Amino acid sequence: MERTVGVAVSGLGEISKLHIQGILGSKHGKLVGVFSHSLERAKEIAKMYGVKAYSSYEELCKDNDVDAVIIASRDEDHLPQTIEAAKSGKHVLVEKPPALTVPDVELMAKTCKENNVICMPVHNYIYTPQIMRLKDIITRGNLGKPLYAFASVFHKISEENARKYHGTLITQAYHLVYSLLFLFNDVEYVAGYLDNVSYKEHKNIDDLAIAILKFKNGVVGHILSGWCCDDLTPTSWTWMVKVFFEKGGYLRSIPWSH
């Protein structure tokens, strides 16, 4: 008989709803409890699903019924919550971005390795049928050698909504970056540009990000991410990955949520 994995969710914003539905729909996972900095919110969600509402994150980590934690909390909480979960012997699925600096991500990886637990970021787009199909084409060499890749996510986010996040680069271009890394592996060098072209009040939030990546296998990647306006043209760049090969091209628009 296969073992059921007890899962707790930390952070109860909009994205947590998808994680909870995923657990409930899983053959191998069981929702054990939820945590929020608002105990009232945690109790509300816990009552809906008949699970525990933790009064603290420490209480969650001490629960022997919890095998794994889904961290869907604020970006600033990802590092400390991952560290505490790992030291408590809990596996971790952490929302993107895993942390806000490279040293923080390295510390998370090191701590999880030392405590023999798995830490996985939510790199969900590489599991879409479109990206898996593209990876298969590249691996098999059906269209010859890949030469150039263009990836974009472009749509309007209001200034009021954008201030809750850390800019289009780290919040949304993140999906494009890990998708191209999955397709083409290691990067040789990167050049980039960030700007704020539309926000009036929160000038420290980037609403436009452009990056050029040269991969070690010779592929050139181009990333465009923007919150400054919607793309209403017939050939929308809302969420798109296009790859040119020696013998043809591959284009896929991917349904997305941020």
JSON list of N, CA and C in Angstrom, two decimals, residues 19 50 53 58 86 139 159 175-176 200 205-206 208 219 234:
[
{"chain": "A", "resi": 19, "resn": "HIS", "atom": "N", "xyz": [-3.14, 25.30, -4.77]},
{"chain": "A", "resi": 19, "resn": "HIS", "atom": "CA", "xyz": [-2.37, 24.26, -4.09]},
{"chain": "A", "resi": 19, "resn": "HIS", "atom": "C", "xyz": [-3.29, 23.34, -3.28]},
{"chain": "A", "resi": 50, "resn": "GLY", "atom": "N", "xyz": [-12.01, 21.00, 7.00]},
{"chain": "A", "resi": 50, "resn": "GLY", "atom": "CA", "xyz": [-11.96, 20.08, 8.13]},
{"chain": "A", "resi": 50, "resn": "GLY", "atom": "C", "xyz": [-10.55, 19.71, 8.55]},
{"chain": "A", "resi": 53, "resn": "ALA", "atom": "N", "xyz": [-5.91, 24.44, 12.04]},
{"chain": "A", "resi": 53, "resn": "ALA", "atom": "CA", "xyz": [-5.47, 25.83, 11.85]},
{"chain": "A", "resi": 53, "resn": "ALA", "atom": "C", "xyz": [-4.35, 26.07, 12.85]},
{"chain": "A", "resi": 58, "resn": "GLU", "atom": "N", "xyz": [5.75, 27.70, 13.80]},
{"chain": "A", "resi": 58, "resn": "GLU", "atom": "CA", "xyz": [6.49, 26.73, 14.62]},
{"chain": "A", "resi": 58, "resn": "GLU", "atom": "C", "xyz": [5.59, 25.54, 14.97]},
{"chain": "A", "resi": 86, "resn": "ALA", "atom": "N", "xyz": [12.79, 22.62, 6.94]},
{"chain": "A", "resi": 86, "resn": "ALA", "atom": "CA", "xyz": [13.86, 21.64, 6.68]},
{"chain": "A", "resi": 86, "resn": "ALA", "atom": "C", "xyz": [14.46, 21.13, 7.98]},
{"chain": "A", "resi": 139, "resn": "THR", "atom": "N", "xyz": [15.45, 17.41, -27.74]},
{"chain": "A", "resi": 139, "resn": "THR", "atom": "CA", "xyz": [16.22, 16.21, -27.38]},
{"chain": "A", "resi": 139, "resn": "THR", "atom": "C", "xyz": [16.36, 15.26, -28.56]},
{"chain": "A", "resi": 159, "resn": "GLU", "atom": "N", "xyz": [-0.88, 49.70, -10.95]},
{"chain": "A", "resi": 159, "resn": "GLU", "atom": "CA", "xyz": [0.16, 50.13, -10.00]},
{"chain": "A", "resi": 159, "resn": "GLU", "atom": "C", "xyz": [-0.20, 49.67, -8.59]},
{"chain": "A", "resi": 175, "resn": "HIS", "atom": "N", "xyz": [9.31, 32.86, -14.65]},
{"chain": "A", "resi": 175, "resn": "HIS", "atom": "CA", "xyz": [8.79, 31.69, -15.37]},
{"chain": "A", "resi": 175, "resn": "HIS", "atom": "C", "xyz": [9.55, 31.48, -16.69]},
{"chain": "A", "resi": 176, "resn": "LEU", "atom": "N", "xyz": [9.83, 32.57, -17.37]},
{"chain": "A", "resi": 176, "resn": "LEU", "atom": "CA", "xyz": [10.53, 32.49, -18.65]},
{"chain": "A", "resi": 176, "resn": "LEU", "atom": "C", "xyz": [11.96, 32.02, -18.48]},
{"chain": "A", "resi": 200, "resn": "LYS", "atom": "N", "xyz": [3.52, 55.76, -11.87]},
{"chain": "A", "resi": 200, "resn": "LYS", "atom": "CA", "xyz": [3.76, 57.15, -11.46]},
{"chain": "A", "resi": 200, "resn": "LYS", "atom": "C", "xyz": [4.23, 57.25, -10.02]},
{"chain": "A", "resi": 205, "resn": "ILE", "atom": "N", "xyz": [9.42, 50.01, -8.81]},
{"chain": "A", "resi": 205, "resn": "ILE", "atom": "CA", "xyz": [8.91, 48.73, -9.33]},
{"chain": "A", "resi": 205, "resn": "ILE", "atom": "C", "xyz": [9.16, 48.65, -10.83]},
{"chain": "A", "resi": 206, "resn": "ASP", "atom": "N", "xyz": [9.90, 47.65, -11.27]},
{"chain": "A", "resi": 206, "resn": "ASP", "atom": "CA", "xyz": [10.14, 47.52, -12.71]},
{"chain": "A", "resi": 206, "resn": "ASP", "atom": "C", "xyz": [8.89, 46.94, -13.39]},
{"chain": "A", "resi": 208, "resn": "LEU", "atom": "N", "xyz": [9.05, 46.70, -16.87]},
{"chain": "A", "resi": 208, "resn": "LEU", "atom": "CA", "xyz": [9.59, 46.25, -18.15]},
{"chain": "A", "resi": 208, "resn": "LEU", "atom": "C", "xyz": [10.95, 45.61, -17.92]},
{"chain": "A", "resi": 219, "resn": "VAL", "atom": "N", "xyz": [22.82, 28.38, -28.20]},
{"chain": "A", "resi": 219, "resn": "VAL", "atom": "CA", "xyz": [21.51, 28.99, -28.41]},
{"chain": "A", "resi": 219, "resn": "VAL", "atom": "C", "xyz": [21.49, 30.40, -27.80]},
{"chain": "A", "resi": 234, "resn": "PRO", "atom": "N", "xyz": [-3.20, 41.02, -32.76]},
{"chain": "A", "resi": 234, "resn": "PRO", "atom": "CA", "xyz": [-3.63, 39.68, -33.13]},
{"chain": "A", "resi": 234, "resn": "PRO", "atom": "C", "xyz": [-2.62, 38.59, -32.75]}
]
